[in-house]
Every structure is written in structure tokens, then in C-alpha cells.
Short mmCIF file of C-alpha atoms and ligand atoms in Angstrom, two decimals:
data_model
loop_
_atom_site.label_atom_id
_atom_site.label_comp_id
_atom_site.label_asym_id
_atom_site.label_seq_id
_atom_site.Cartn_x
_atom_site.Cartn_y
_atom_site.Cartn_z
CA MET O 1 56.78 -38.18 82.13
CA MET O 2 55.49 -37.95 78.62
CA LEU O 3 54.78 -34.62 76.81
CA PRO O 4 51.25 -33.75 77.80
CA PHE O 5 51.14 -30.46 75.94
CA ALA O 6 52.85 -31.78 72.68
CA SER O 7 49.59 -31.34 70.73
CA LEU O 8 49.85 -27.59 71.31
CA ALA O 9 52.81 -27.39 69.02
CA VAL O 10 50.64 -28.19 66.01
CA PHE O 11 48.01 -25.44 65.84
CA GLY O 12 49.32 -23.08 63.26
CA LEU O 13 45.96 -21.51 62.28
CA ALA O 14 45.61 -19.64 59.23
CA LEU O 15 44.19 -16.19 59.99
CA PHE O 16 41.72 -15.80 57.18
CA SER O 17 40.93 -19.44 56.47
CA HIS O 18 37.61 -20.83 57.63
CA VAL O 19 37.47 -22.14 61.25
CA SER O 20 35.95 -25.59 61.17
CA ALA O 21 36.86 -28.92 62.56
CA THR O 22 35.14 -32.07 63.56
CA ILE O 23 35.13 -32.32 67.33
CA LEU O 24 35.26 -35.59 69.09
CA GLN O 25 33.48 -35.52 72.45
CA ASN O 26 33.85 -38.79 74.49
CA GLY O 27 34.90 -40.44 71.19
CA GLN O 28 31.66 -39.37 69.41
CA VAL O 29 31.37 -36.68 66.68
CA LYS O 30 29.97 -33.62 68.48
CA PRO O 31 27.23 -31.84 66.51
CA THR O 32 28.22 -28.35 65.70
CA ASN O 33 25.11 -27.27 63.62
CA TYR O 34 24.61 -24.05 65.38
CA PRO O 35 21.92 -21.81 63.91
CA ASP O 36 23.02 -19.63 60.98
CA THR O 37 22.16 -16.20 62.03
CA ARG O 38 23.57 -14.14 59.11
CA ILE O 39 21.34 -11.50 57.52
CA ASP O 40 21.48 -9.08 54.75
CA LEU O 41 21.72 -5.69 56.27
CA THR O 42 19.96 -4.08 53.34
CA ASP O 43 16.72 -5.97 54.32
CA TYR O 44 16.48 -4.07 57.57
CA SER O 45 16.21 -0.50 58.81
CA PHE O 46 18.14 -0.44 61.95
CA GLN O 47 19.46 2.11 64.34
CA THR O 48 23.18 1.58 64.12
CA TYR O 49 25.93 2.24 66.71
CA PRO O 50 29.62 2.27 65.71
CA ALA O 51 32.08 -0.17 67.54
CA ASN O 52 33.33 2.81 69.64
CA ALA O 53 29.96 3.76 70.95
CA SER O 54 30.32 4.54 74.67
CA GLU O 55 27.21 2.33 75.28
CA ILE O 56 29.16 -0.82 74.44
CA SER O 57 31.35 -2.32 77.17
CA TYR O 58 34.32 -4.38 76.15
CA LYS O 59 35.35 -7.16 78.47
CA GLY O 60 38.88 -8.63 78.51
CA ARG O 61 41.40 -7.40 76.13
CA TRP O 62 40.49 -5.78 72.72
CA ASP O 63 42.80 -3.76 70.51
CA SER O 64 42.33 -0.30 69.02
CA LYS O 65 40.47 -1.91 65.94
CA HIS O 66 37.99 -3.57 68.29
CA VAL O 67 39.60 -6.90 67.66
CA SER O 68 39.39 -9.41 70.56
CA TRP O 69 42.29 -11.36 72.13
CA TRP O 70 43.12 -13.95 74.72
CA SER O 71 40.30 -16.24 76.27
CA ALA O 72 36.60 -15.53 76.56
CA PRO O 73 36.73 -11.83 75.71
CA GLY O 74 33.30 -10.21 75.29
CA ILE O 75 31.04 -7.23 74.94
CA LYS O 76 27.91 -6.27 76.94
CA PHE O 77 25.31 -3.59 76.63
CA GLY O 78 21.64 -2.81 77.45
CA TYR O 79 19.10 -2.31 74.70
CA THR O 80 15.46 -1.35 74.04
CA GLY O 81 13.31 -3.13 71.51
CA GLN O 82 13.54 -6.81 70.63
CA THR O 83 16.28 -6.84 68.24
CA VAL O 84 20.09 -7.02 68.39
CA ALA O 85 22.23 -7.49 65.31
CA ILE O 86 26.09 -7.15 65.08
CA SER O 87 28.20 -6.42 62.03
CA PHE O 88 31.61 -8.09 62.34
CA GLY O 89 34.62 -6.71 60.72
CA ASN O 90 36.99 -8.40 58.28
CA LEU O 91 39.54 -9.13 60.97
CA THR O 92 37.06 -11.61 62.54
CA SER O 93 38.37 -15.21 62.40
CA ASP O 94 35.89 -16.60 59.77
CA GLY O 95 33.48 -19.15 61.32
CA VAL O 96 34.52 -18.54 64.93
CA LEU O 97 32.06 -19.74 67.57
CA VAL O 98 30.62 -17.32 69.93
CA GLY O 99 28.23 -17.65 72.81
CA TYR O 100 25.64 -14.93 73.51
CA ARG O 101 22.76 -14.41 75.87
CA ILE O 102 20.09 -12.08 77.09
CA GLY O 103 20.31 -11.35 80.86
CA GLY O 104 21.17 -14.42 82.87
CA LEU O 105 19.41 -16.95 80.49
CA ASP O 106 21.19 -19.78 78.80
CA TRP O 107 24.08 -19.16 76.44
CA MET O 108 23.17 -19.60 72.65
CA PHE O 109 25.83 -20.29 70.13
CA THR O 110 26.45 -19.31 66.52
CA ASN O 111 29.37 -19.26 64.11
CA ILE O 112 30.37 -15.81 62.94
CA THR O 113 31.23 -14.90 59.31
CA ALA O 114 33.88 -12.24 58.86
CA GLY O 115 32.53 -9.10 57.31
CA ALA O 116 28.92 -10.23 57.85
CA THR O 117 26.00 -9.00 59.96
CA HIS O 118 24.38 -11.53 62.31
CA LEU O 119 20.86 -11.23 63.92
CA LEU O 120 21.38 -12.46 67.35
CA VAL O 121 18.25 -11.30 69.08
CA SER O 122 14.78 -10.96 67.60
CA PRO O 123 11.14 -11.45 68.85
CA ASP O 124 11.63 -15.14 68.08
CA THR O 125 14.51 -15.56 70.54
CA PRO O 126 13.42 -17.27 73.74
CA GLY O 127 13.12 -14.79 76.59
CA SER O 128 13.43 -11.70 74.33
CA ASN O 129 10.00 -10.32 75.51
CA LEU O 130 10.46 -11.05 79.25
CA THR O 131 10.67 -7.75 81.07
CA GLY O 132 12.36 -8.62 84.30
CA PRO O 133 13.92 -8.89 86.74
CA ILE O 134 16.99 -7.86 84.77
CA ASN O 135 16.18 -4.36 83.41
CA PRO O 136 17.09 -2.92 81.06
CA TRP O 137 17.58 -5.96 78.78
CA THR O 138 21.25 -6.86 78.69
CA PHE O 139 23.04 -8.56 75.82
CA GLU O 140 26.40 -10.25 76.29
CA LEU O 141 28.58 -11.99 73.82
CA ARG O 142 31.82 -13.99 74.47
CA VAL O 143 34.32 -15.61 72.07
CA THR O 144 34.72 -19.21 72.86
CA ASN O 145 38.20 -19.94 71.45
CA TRP O 146 41.41 -18.24 72.50
CA ALA O 147 43.11 -18.58 69.13
CA TYR O 148 40.36 -16.95 67.28
CA GLY O 149 38.65 -13.53 67.65
CA VAL O 150 36.05 -11.22 66.35
CA GLN O 151 36.14 -7.62 65.23
CA ILE O 152 33.19 -5.54 66.10
CA ASP O 153 32.16 -3.22 63.34
CA ALA O 154 28.72 -1.98 64.41
CA VAL O 155 25.82 -2.90 66.63
CA HIS O 156 22.12 -2.54 65.56
CA VAL O 157 18.83 -2.33 67.26
CA ASP O 158 15.33 -1.62 65.71
CA ALA O 159 14.84 1.77 64.24
CA GLY O 160 13.63 4.16 67.13
CA GLU O 161 15.30 1.86 69.75
CA LYS O 162 18.54 2.45 71.62
CA LEU O 163 21.52 0.95 73.36
CA ILE O 164 22.04 1.63 76.98
CA LYS O 165 25.34 1.60 78.89
CA ILE O 166 25.49 -0.94 81.65
CA PRO O 167 27.91 0.32 84.33
CA ASP O 168 30.78 -2.13 85.10
CA PHE O 169 30.48 -4.07 88.38
CA ASP O 170 33.01 -2.81 91.00
CA ARG O 171 34.73 -6.06 91.58
CA ARG O 172 37.42 -7.13 89.11
CA ILE O 173 39.31 -10.30 88.60
CA GLU O 174 42.29 -11.01 86.28
CA VAL O 175 43.42 -14.62 85.48
CA ILE O 176 46.82 -15.07 84.09
CA GLY O 177 47.62 -18.45 82.72
CA ASP O 178 48.00 -21.02 79.92
CA SER O 179 45.88 -23.59 78.29
CA LEU O 180 44.72 -24.81 81.78
CA ALA O 181 42.99 -21.40 82.36
CA ALA O 182 42.17 -20.72 78.69
CA GLY O 183 39.84 -23.76 78.82
CA MET O 184 41.60 -25.94 76.14
CA TYR O 185 39.71 -29.19 75.49
CA THR O 186 36.64 -28.27 77.55
CA SER O 187 33.20 -28.34 75.78
CA TYR O 188 32.99 -24.59 75.01
CA GLU O 189 36.64 -23.83 75.60
CA GLY O 190 36.93 -20.41 77.14
CA LEU O 191 33.24 -20.48 78.15
CA SER O 192 33.74 -23.72 80.00
CA SER O 193 37.01 -22.79 81.62
CA TRP O 194 37.55 -22.64 85.32
CA ALA O 195 38.76 -19.06 84.80
CA TYR O 196 35.57 -17.84 83.19
CA GLY O 197 33.59 -19.91 85.76
CA LEU O 198 35.38 -18.22 88.54
CA GLY O 199 34.49 -14.74 87.31
CA ALA O 200 31.09 -15.50 86.19
CA GLY O 201 30.29 -17.70 89.12
CA LEU O 202 31.26 -15.06 91.70
CA GLY O 203 28.68 -12.77 90.05
CA ASN O 204 28.79 -8.93 89.99
CA THR O 205 32.44 -9.28 88.97
CA GLU O 206 34.26 -8.13 85.83
CA TYR O 207 36.80 -10.73 84.61
CA SER O 208 39.57 -10.86 82.13
CA VAL O 209 41.36 -14.11 81.25
CA THR O 210 44.86 -13.38 79.99
CA ALA O 211 45.69 -16.98 79.27
CA TYR O 212 46.90 -18.74 76.14
CA PRO O 213 47.66 -22.38 75.42
CA GLY O 214 51.20 -23.46 75.48
CA ILE O 215 52.75 -20.24 76.86
CA CYS O 216 55.45 -20.27 79.52
CA ALA O 217 55.96 -17.76 82.35
CA ALA O 218 59.57 -17.53 81.12
CA ASP O 219 60.14 -15.20 78.20
CA GLN O 220 60.98 -17.69 75.52
CA ASN O 221 59.47 -19.67 72.75
CA CYS O 222 57.25 -22.45 74.21
CA TRP O 223 55.30 -24.73 71.80
CA GLY O 224 55.45 -21.90 69.24
CA ASN O 225 54.44 -19.04 71.42
CA PRO O 226 57.23 -16.59 70.75
CA ARG O 227 57.12 -14.87 74.16
CA GLY O 228 56.31 -15.75 77.76
CA GLN O 229 53.68 -14.21 80.00
CA VAL O 230 56.38 -12.14 81.83
CA HIS O 231 56.46 -10.13 78.62
CA GLN O 232 53.10 -10.73 76.93
CA TRP O 233 50.89 -9.91 79.84
CA PHE O 234 51.81 -6.21 79.28
CA TYR O 235 50.39 -6.39 75.77
CA THR O 236 46.85 -6.26 74.39
CA SER O 237 47.26 -9.21 71.90
CA ASP O 238 48.21 -12.79 72.82
CA THR O 239 50.86 -15.01 71.33
CA SER O 240 48.74 -16.58 68.55
CA TYR O 241 49.63 -16.90 64.98
CA ARG O 242 46.65 -14.54 64.30
CA ALA O 243 48.44 -11.83 66.47
CA SER O 244 51.74 -12.38 64.51
CA VAL O 245 49.85 -11.79 61.21
CA MET O 246 47.91 -8.70 62.51
CA HIS O 247 50.42 -7.07 64.80
CA GLY O 248 53.69 -8.55 63.64
CA ASP O 249 56.65 -7.62 65.97
CA ASN O 250 54.71 -4.49 67.04
CA PRO O 251 51.79 -5.43 69.38
CA GLU O 252 49.88 -2.68 71.16
CA PRO O 253 50.90 -2.34 74.76
CA TRP O 254 47.96 -2.82 77.09
CA ASP O 255 47.06 0.62 78.35
CA PHE O 256 46.77 -0.07 82.07
CA SER O 257 46.00 3.73 82.62
CA LYS O 258 42.79 3.51 80.59
CA HIS O 259 41.36 0.37 82.28
CA PRO O 260 40.45 -0.11 85.86
CA ALA O 261 42.83 -2.12 88.09
CA ALA O 262 41.87 -5.69 89.10
CA ASP O 263 41.16 -6.25 92.79
CA LEU O 264 42.28 -9.87 92.57
CA VAL O 265 44.76 -11.61 90.18
CA VAL O 266 44.84 -15.30 89.96
CA ILE O 267 47.98 -16.83 88.47
CA ASN O 268 48.12 -20.46 87.27
CA ILE O 269 51.15 -20.77 85.04
CA GLY O 270 54.38 -22.94 84.82
CA THR O 271 53.13 -26.29 83.47
CA ASN O 272 54.65 -25.45 80.06
CA ASP O 273 57.84 -24.16 81.71
CA ASN O 274 58.01 -27.44 83.68
CA ASN O 275 57.83 -29.44 80.54
CA LYS O 276 61.33 -30.66 79.73
CA ALA O 277 60.79 -30.00 76.02
CA ASN O 278 60.85 -26.29 76.69
CA ASN O 279 64.12 -26.44 78.74
CA VAL O 280 63.27 -23.70 81.31
CA SER O 281 65.35 -24.00 84.44
CA THR O 282 63.88 -23.70 87.88
CA GLU O 283 65.71 -20.37 88.36
CA GLU O 284 64.38 -18.99 85.03
CA TYR O 285 60.78 -20.04 85.90
CA ILE O 286 60.85 -18.64 89.49
CA ASP O 287 62.45 -15.42 88.28
CA ALA O 288 59.67 -15.00 85.51
CA LEU O 289 56.91 -15.73 88.00
CA THR O 290 58.38 -13.37 90.49
CA LYS O 291 58.51 -10.58 87.77
CA ILE O 292 54.85 -11.32 86.78
CA ILE O 293 53.89 -10.68 90.40
CA GLN O 294 56.00 -7.53 90.72
CA GLY O 295 54.62 -6.46 87.40
CA ILE O 296 51.00 -6.71 88.81
CA HIS O 297 52.15 -4.84 91.94
CA GLY O 298 53.57 -2.17 89.75
CA LYS O 299 50.54 -1.69 87.55
CA TRP O 300 47.88 -2.38 90.15
CA PRO O 301 49.37 -1.56 93.58
CA LYS O 302 46.35 -2.58 95.58
CA ALA O 303 45.68 -5.86 93.75
CA GLN O 304 45.83 -9.04 95.83
CA VAL O 305 47.55 -11.97 93.99
CA ILE O 306 46.67 -15.64 94.26
CA VAL O 307 49.30 -18.04 93.12
CA MET O 308 47.99 -21.57 92.33
CA SER O 309 50.11 -24.64 92.71
CA LEU O 310 50.53 -26.55 89.60
CA TRP O 311 49.05 -29.94 88.88
CA LEU O 312 50.25 -32.45 86.38
CA GLY O 313 47.56 -35.04 86.07
CA PHE O 314 47.50 -38.63 87.35
CA TYR O 315 48.82 -41.96 86.30
CA GLN O 316 47.66 -45.53 87.26
CA SER O 317 49.76 -47.05 89.89
CA GLY O 318 48.72 -50.65 90.58
CA ASN O 319 45.05 -50.57 91.53
CA THR O 320 44.70 -46.79 92.04
CA TYR O 321 45.80 -43.45 90.56
CA LEU O 322 48.43 -41.14 91.79
CA PRO O 323 49.33 -37.55 90.95
CA ASN O 324 52.28 -36.99 88.71
CA ALA O 325 54.11 -35.48 91.63
CA PRO O 326 56.59 -34.21 92.88
CA GLU O 327 57.13 -32.52 89.58
CA GLY O 328 55.60 -29.10 89.15
CA TRP O 329 57.88 -27.08 91.38
CA VAL O 330 55.43 -27.35 94.19
CA ASN O 331 58.03 -26.53 96.86
CA GLU O 332 59.66 -23.76 94.84
CA ILE O 333 56.32 -21.90 94.24
CA TYR O 334 55.45 -22.24 97.91
CA GLN O 335 58.80 -20.89 98.94
CA MET O 336 58.40 -17.97 96.53
CA VAL O 337 55.08 -17.05 98.04
CA LYS O 338 56.71 -17.23 101.53
CA TRP O 339 59.50 -14.97 100.37
CA PHE O 340 56.97 -12.39 99.11
CA ASN O 341 55.44 -12.42 102.52
CA SER O 342 58.66 -12.07 104.43
CA ASP O 343 59.59 -9.06 106.41
CA ASP O 344 62.68 -8.60 104.31
CA TYR O 345 60.58 -8.31 101.15
CA LEU O 346 57.74 -6.32 102.57
CA ARG O 347 60.14 -3.73 103.86
CA ASN O 348 61.72 -3.41 100.32
CA PRO O 349 59.20 -4.52 97.74
CA ILE O 350 60.10 -4.36 94.03
CA VAL O 351 57.87 -3.40 91.17
CA TYR O 352 58.41 -4.35 87.55
CA ASP O 353 57.07 -2.41 84.49
CA GLY O 354 57.73 -5.10 81.83
CA VAL O 355 61.22 -3.86 81.28
CA THR O 356 62.92 -2.76 84.44
CA LYS O 357 62.64 -3.55 88.15
CA LYS O 358 62.81 -0.89 90.77
CA THR O 359 62.32 -0.67 94.43
CA SER O 360 59.12 0.76 95.62
CA ARG O 361 60.20 1.48 99.19
CA SER O 362 57.93 4.09 100.73
CA GLY O 363 59.53 4.02 104.20
CA LYS O 364 56.90 1.86 105.85
CA LYS O 365 56.39 -1.85 105.57
CA ALA O 366 54.12 -3.03 102.64
CA LYS O 367 51.10 -5.18 103.50
CA PRO O 368 51.28 -8.82 102.32
CA PHE O 369 49.47 -9.26 98.96
CA VAL O 370 50.54 -12.66 97.71
CA HIS O 371 48.52 -15.80 98.64
CA TYR O 372 48.97 -19.49 97.96
CA PHE O 373 46.18 -21.63 96.62
CA ASN O 374 46.79 -25.30 97.13
CA THR O 375 45.25 -27.26 94.31
CA THR O 376 46.18 -30.66 95.73
CA GLY O 377 43.19 -32.81 96.32
CA ILE O 378 40.69 -30.76 94.23
CA MET O 379 40.79 -32.83 91.06
CA GLN O 380 41.04 -36.65 90.81
CA HIS O 381 41.93 -38.99 87.98
CA ASN O 382 38.64 -38.67 86.18
CA ASP O 383 38.79 -34.89 86.21
CA ILE O 384 41.61 -34.73 83.72
CA ALA O 385 40.79 -35.52 80.04
CA PRO O 386 43.00 -37.70 77.85
CA GLN O 387 44.85 -34.69 76.63
CA TRP O 388 45.79 -33.60 80.07
CA HIS O 389 43.45 -30.81 80.66
CA PRO O 390 40.62 -30.46 83.13
CA THR O 391 37.26 -31.95 81.92
CA ASP O 392 34.11 -29.62 82.30
CA VAL O 393 33.68 -31.22 85.67
CA GLY O 394 37.37 -30.62 86.60
CA ALA O 395 37.00 -27.01 85.59
CA ILE O 396 33.98 -26.57 87.65
CA LYS O 397 35.65 -28.12 90.71
CA VAL O 398 38.63 -25.72 90.37
CA ALA O 399 36.36 -22.75 89.96
CA SER O 400 34.19 -23.65 92.83
CA HIS O 401 37.07 -24.26 95.27
CA LEU O 402 38.58 -20.98 94.28
CA GLN O 403 35.25 -19.18 94.79
CA GLN O 404 35.08 -20.52 98.39
CA PHE O 405 38.75 -19.65 99.00
CA ILE O 406 38.09 -16.08 97.85
CA ARG O 407 34.83 -15.81 99.82
CA ILE O 408 36.59 -16.95 103.07
CA LYS O 409 39.88 -15.09 102.61
CA PHE O 410 38.70 -11.82 101.08
CA ASP O 411 35.10 -11.75 102.26
CA TRP O 412 33.68 -11.56 98.75
CA ASP O 413 29.93 -12.55 98.56
CA LEU O 414 28.80 -14.94 96.02
CA TYR O 415 26.46 -12.75 94.05
CA ALA O 416 25.54 -15.12 91.14
CA THR O 417 22.50 -16.95 92.54
CA GLY O 418 20.82 -18.39 89.45
CA PRO O 419 22.15 -17.01 86.06
CA GLU O 420 23.59 -19.71 83.73
CA VAL O 421 27.32 -20.03 84.03
CA PHE O 422 28.38 -23.28 82.44
CA HIS O 423 26.43 -24.37 79.29
CA ASP O 424 25.54 -28.02 78.61
CA THR O 425 26.43 -29.18 82.13
CA LEU O 426 22.93 -30.21 83.24
CA TYR O 427 23.39 -33.92 83.76
CA TRP O 428 20.47 -35.49 85.49
CA ASN O 429 18.66 -38.76 86.21
CA ASP O 430 14.82 -38.60 85.91
CA GLN O 431 14.09 -42.13 87.09
CA SER O 432 14.07 -43.12 90.69
CA GLY O 433 14.06 -46.84 90.35
CA TYR O 434 15.80 -48.83 87.52
C1 NAG P 501 31.27 -23.64 64.14
O1 NAG P 501 32.29 -23.60 65.15
C2 NAG P 501 32.66 -24.93 65.73
C3 NAG P 501 33.63 -24.75 66.83
O2 NAG P 501 34.74 -24.07 66.36
C4 NAG P 501 33.19 -25.76 64.51
O3 NAG P 501 33.47 -27.01 64.89
C5 NAG P 501 32.18 -25.72 63.44
O4 NAG P 501 32.82 -26.32 62.26
C6 NAG P 501 31.80 -24.36 62.99
N1 NAG P 501 30.78 -24.46 62.04
C7 NAG P 501 30.73 -23.73 60.99
C8 NAG P 501 29.58 -23.87 60.02
O5 NAG P 501 31.64 -22.88 60.75
C1 NAG P 502 34.17 6.99 67.34
O1 NAG P 502 34.99 7.15 66.15
C2 NAG P 502 34.73 8.21 65.36
C3 NAG P 502 35.43 8.13 64.07
O2 NAG P 502 36.86 7.96 64.33
C4 NAG P 502 34.86 9.52 66.09
O3 NAG P 502 34.43 10.56 65.27
C5 NAG P 502 33.91 9.48 67.28
O4 NAG P 502 34.19 10.71 68.10
C6 NAG P 502 34.18 8.26 68.15
N1 NAG P 502 33.20 8.30 69.21
C7 NAG P 502 33.51 7.91 70.57
C8 NAG P 502 32.35 7.88 71.42
O5 NAG P 502 34.70 7.74 70.80
C1 NAG P 503 36.04 -6.01 54.09
O1 NAG P 503 36.35 -6.62 52.96
C2 NAG P 503 35.45 -6.33 51.93
C3 NAG P 503 35.76 -7.24 50.77
O2 NAG P 503 37.19 -7.30 50.52
C4 NAG P 503 35.62 -4.88 51.54
O3 NAG P 503 34.72 -4.49 50.57
C5 NAG P 503 35.26 -4.04 52.76
O4 NAG P 503 35.55 -2.65 52.55
C6 NAG P 503 36.11 -4.45 53.99
N1 NAG P 503 35.66 -3.77 55.13
C7 NAG P 503 36.44 -3.23 55.99
C8 NAG P 503 35.82 -2.66 57.23
O5 NAG P 503 37.67 -3.32 56.02
C1 NAG P 504 6.70 -13.92 75.01
O1 NAG P 504 6.60 -14.51 73.83
C2 NAG P 504 6.19 -15.91 73.88
C3 NAG P 504 6.35 -16.45 72.54
O2 NAG P 504 5.80 -15.66 71.51
C4 NAG P 504 4.79 -15.89 74.40
O3 NAG P 504 4.22 -17.22 74.62
C5 NAG P 504 4.77 -15.22 75.81
O4 NAG P 504 3.39 -15.11 76.25
C6 NAG P 504 5.36 -13.83 75.70
N1 NAG P 504 5.47 -13.33 77.08
C7 NAG P 504 5.24 -11.99 77.35
C8 NAG P 504 5.52 -11.68 78.80
O5 NAG P 504 4.83 -11.25 76.52
C1 NAG P 505 68.83 -26.16 77.62
O1 NAG P 505 69.51 -25.03 78.26
C2 NAG P 505 70.87 -25.28 78.65
C3 NAG P 505 71.26 -24.01 79.59
O2 NAG P 505 70.71 -22.87 78.99
C4 NAG P 505 71.68 -25.44 77.42
O3 NAG P 505 73.01 -25.59 77.78
C5 NAG P 505 71.11 -26.62 76.68
O4 NAG P 505 71.82 -26.71 75.46
C6 NAG P 505 69.62 -26.50 76.40
N1 NAG P 505 69.11 -27.71 75.81
C7 NAG P 505 68.27 -27.74 74.74
C8 NAG P 505 67.87 -29.01 74.32
O5 NAG P 505 67.96 -26.64 74.22
C1 NAG P 506 48.75 -28.77 99.93
O1 NAG P 506 47.66 -29.80 100.33
C2 NAG P 506 48.20 -31.13 100.43
C3 NAG P 506 46.96 -31.94 100.62
O2 NAG P 506 46.14 -31.53 101.63
C4 NAG P 506 49.09 -31.10 101.56
O3 NAG P 506 49.64 -32.48 101.77
C5 NAG P 506 50.30 -30.16 101.39
O4 NAG P 506 51.03 -30.01 102.54
C6 NAG P 506 49.78 -28.80 101.11
N1 NAG P 506 50.73 -27.80 100.71
C7 NAG P 506 51.08 -26.70 101.54
C8 NAG P 506 52.25 -25.93 100.99
O5 NAG P 506 50.29 -26.33 102.32
#
């Protein structure tokens, strides 16, 4: 098979250079003339909150300087008045595209300038004066691209108005993956990914997408990512060039004790390990995936883990298309899941802290916590884009099937019954005869 992820090797992004590129969508130039929302702070008299204000909730992984990492990280808060402005720090990737919205209304997009203040909600913003049913008004922002990030410096509302803390939802999902979960090559990248769609689509669920393009499960360099998820998942920052510039060899460990445990962890990783160019053996891969699961079990003893089978796209065979199987360690992953559910293992489970493994024997048999999600048959040939990643429709299919699986298996209600999840996916026909 050819090297589907070879293009990942080439994105060495300069940290402080301007983020801009011509995007081809279905072979056409995609318009990226998003509104310029920059303002001069001195023209306004705002009520200002610092980045560490307790009213601001950070979603996904952010470091101690309020810099965002991984895919679709965000912030959320309630506010009074009709104005929200944000000052972004110098460690922002200049020009990075963010999505933001009020309540459950449509996502809006703007490019952020490092060190600038952006006026994101004003009386002119559609919906900014609508008083319900979501009350207080909530503002949410998400970074679209995994390789870039923002630094929050301050949040502003009108003088005399205030921020309001919105309590976290009590359900929590973590997705661990690579480009396939990070949303590479979908329209709005992280904000069009199946991982985001799963969390946002379930509704009333906090979600964090610890996924980065090109990364392996095994701890080795894959497509320029210096470490694998078996190591990096324990850290705040990802494996980007941006992280290497900002944190060097000394990334901040993710402080699991300061953040609530996930209830459900979805793992979709191995396509890069499986790529011959990265030379990861079956044993090394299964060992790394096993340690990731034991790491989750160590950090979050009550979390349920869903392991997704890998898919590798399709090829034309005569007059139809067939999956690129049986590659993708389909059987090995399934056998590993069975092993996690065996009496032998459950009587003597192992936990991993990122460095060492130890037995967590408590005298009684542990409850099964590892589940297999079979992706075969969900996507078809036209759900995979030319560069081997799900299209927007493919991502929506994966998210939707996962939602039903989670509803049936774990009895989770689908609480999102209206708010926009995927932007720019409203395809319709308004003619009944033509
Ligand atoms: C805005 O972001 C998009 C997506 O990254 C990019 O293609 C575009 O060039 C950016 N525009 C500006 C003005 O920075
Ligand atoms: C925010 O940071 C400032 C300066 O370090 C500190 O004085 C303040 O107590 C912090 N506020 C919160 C809510 O942590
Ligand atoms: C950001 O950079 C500008 C220009 O170099 C500097 O004046 C400012 O102090 C910096 N701000 C922060 C928060 O580092
Ligand atoms: C909100 O503002 C729009 C545009 O100015 C206006 O047409 C609408 O009547 C306002 N709605 C409310 C509830 O004030
Ligand atoms: C792949 O790994 C094997 C075993 O570790 C090693 O012998 C071989 O030289 C490696 N091949 C490449 C191309 O790195
Ligand atoms: C996954 O689904 C495919 C298609 O239904 C089926 O052929 C295969 O046996 C399933 N794998 C497992 C391990 O259940």
C-alpha cells in the first residue's frame, strides 16, 4: 500500500510566522475571508477579567500560561451585556482560525492576531439580544487547527457587566488519537472532526481531544512527531513544532489531579504505527496500546475505554471498491481487547503511570472496562478524501455510530437536540421536480 500519511511529514510550521494558506476544497479555492474582528482596546472602556479568572472554563488541554494544545481546545463562560472581547497573548499562532458562538447558535469564524484584542460579540452579532432559552448567555470559542493555538490574555465585557461561571457538565469524554481524530483535511479541521462531533453531539458532555496528526501509539518518532501517545498523553502539550519551540524537552506534565476524570475514553490510534515507513512492529504497537489503556486505568480507575478498530481506506477493485484490509492489525487489536476482558487479566490488572507498570490487585476481581468498537461497514469509498482521511460526511458517520453505540452500551441519553454541531454541512435541495 502507498504511504497515505506521507504529507504529514512536511508540516514544519514556524511558530511566530503568519498562519495563512490557500485551501482547495473539492479542487476549488475555498474562500477564507472571515470578518476581521480586531479592535483597539483604548477605544473602549471594558470590564476586564484576567485569563485565570475563575469564571472562565478551559476545555481540553491548556498550559500554565493559558496556551492551548491538541485538537479543538476551547473556553466557555456566561456573561451579561451584549459585548465580549478577548485579548490574545503573544504566544498565539498569528492568524489562527477560531470558531466561536453564543449559546447553541451557529459557529462564526475569525482569524486571531497574536497580541491583539478581538471584538467577538457586540449588539450587531446575530442573536446577541435573544434572551432564552439558554440563560445566562454563554460564549464558547474553539481553536480549529491542532498545530496552532491561542493564548488567552484577558476577557472583556461592557463596563458594569460581568462574566458568569458556567458549571461543567457532569459527563466527560476523552478521545485519544492521531490525524483521524484531530480532523485533518475536514472543512473546519478539529471543529469538523468525528471526535468533536461525538462530544458536542452527545450534548451535556465535556470533551477533550488529545489527538495529533502523524503520531504513533508507540513511543518513537513518527512523521516528525518526536514521541508517541504512550508518552505524550501524560503531557499538557502535543508533539507539534510549536510545542518544541515553547516547551523544548521540558513539557508540562498534565496534572490529572487538578482535572476531573473522564467517564469514557475513546481510542483510535495505530494507523501511523501500521505504516511501514515508521517501522513499528506488531509487538511494539500492541505493547504501547496496552500501556495507554493501563495508563488510563491508572489515572482514571472508573473510566470505561472504547478501542476502535482501524480503517485504512478503500481501493478500486474491478467494478467496485474494497477496503485496504486485512492490514490495520484488526485481529491483534480484537485479541488485545479480549485479553483485557479475560479472567486472568481482571484478577490481576496492571496500571501504568507513564513510566512504570504495577499490579493493582485489590483481592477481588476487577470489572471489565475495555470495549471494542467495530468500524467496519461505517464508511464507504466516498467517505474517505483523496488524502486518506474522512470527509466531513465520513466524520459525521463515525461520530453518529459512536453516539448510538455509547447510548446503547452505557445508557447515555443524547442531550443535544438542536444546537449546531457541524458548521457548513447543511446540504439541501429546494426543488421538488427538475
Ligand atoms: C484565516 O485562517 C484560514 C485557515 O487557517 C487561512 O486559510 C487564512 O489564510 C487565514 N486568513 C488570514 C487573513 O489570516
Ligand atoms: C490570577 O493570577 C494573579 C497573578 O498571578 C493572582 O494574583 C490571582 O490570585 C489569580 N487569580 C485566580 C482566581 O487564581
Ligand atoms: C507582547 O509583545 C509585545 C511586542 O513585542 C510586547 O510589548 C508585550 O509586552 C508582549 N506582551 C506579553 C504579554 O508578553
Ligand atoms: C434583536 O436585534 C435585532 C436586530 O437589531 C432586532 O431585529 C430584534 O427585534 C431584536 N430582538 C429582541 C428580542 O430584542
Ligand atoms: C526496523 O526495525 C528493525 C528492528 O528494530 C531494524 O532491524 C531495522 O533496521 C529497522 N528498519 C528501518 C528501515 O529503520
Ligand atoms: C466487524 O464487523 C465486520 C462487518 O460486520 C464483521 O465481518 C467482523 O467479524 C466484525 N469483527 C468483530 C471482531 O466482531
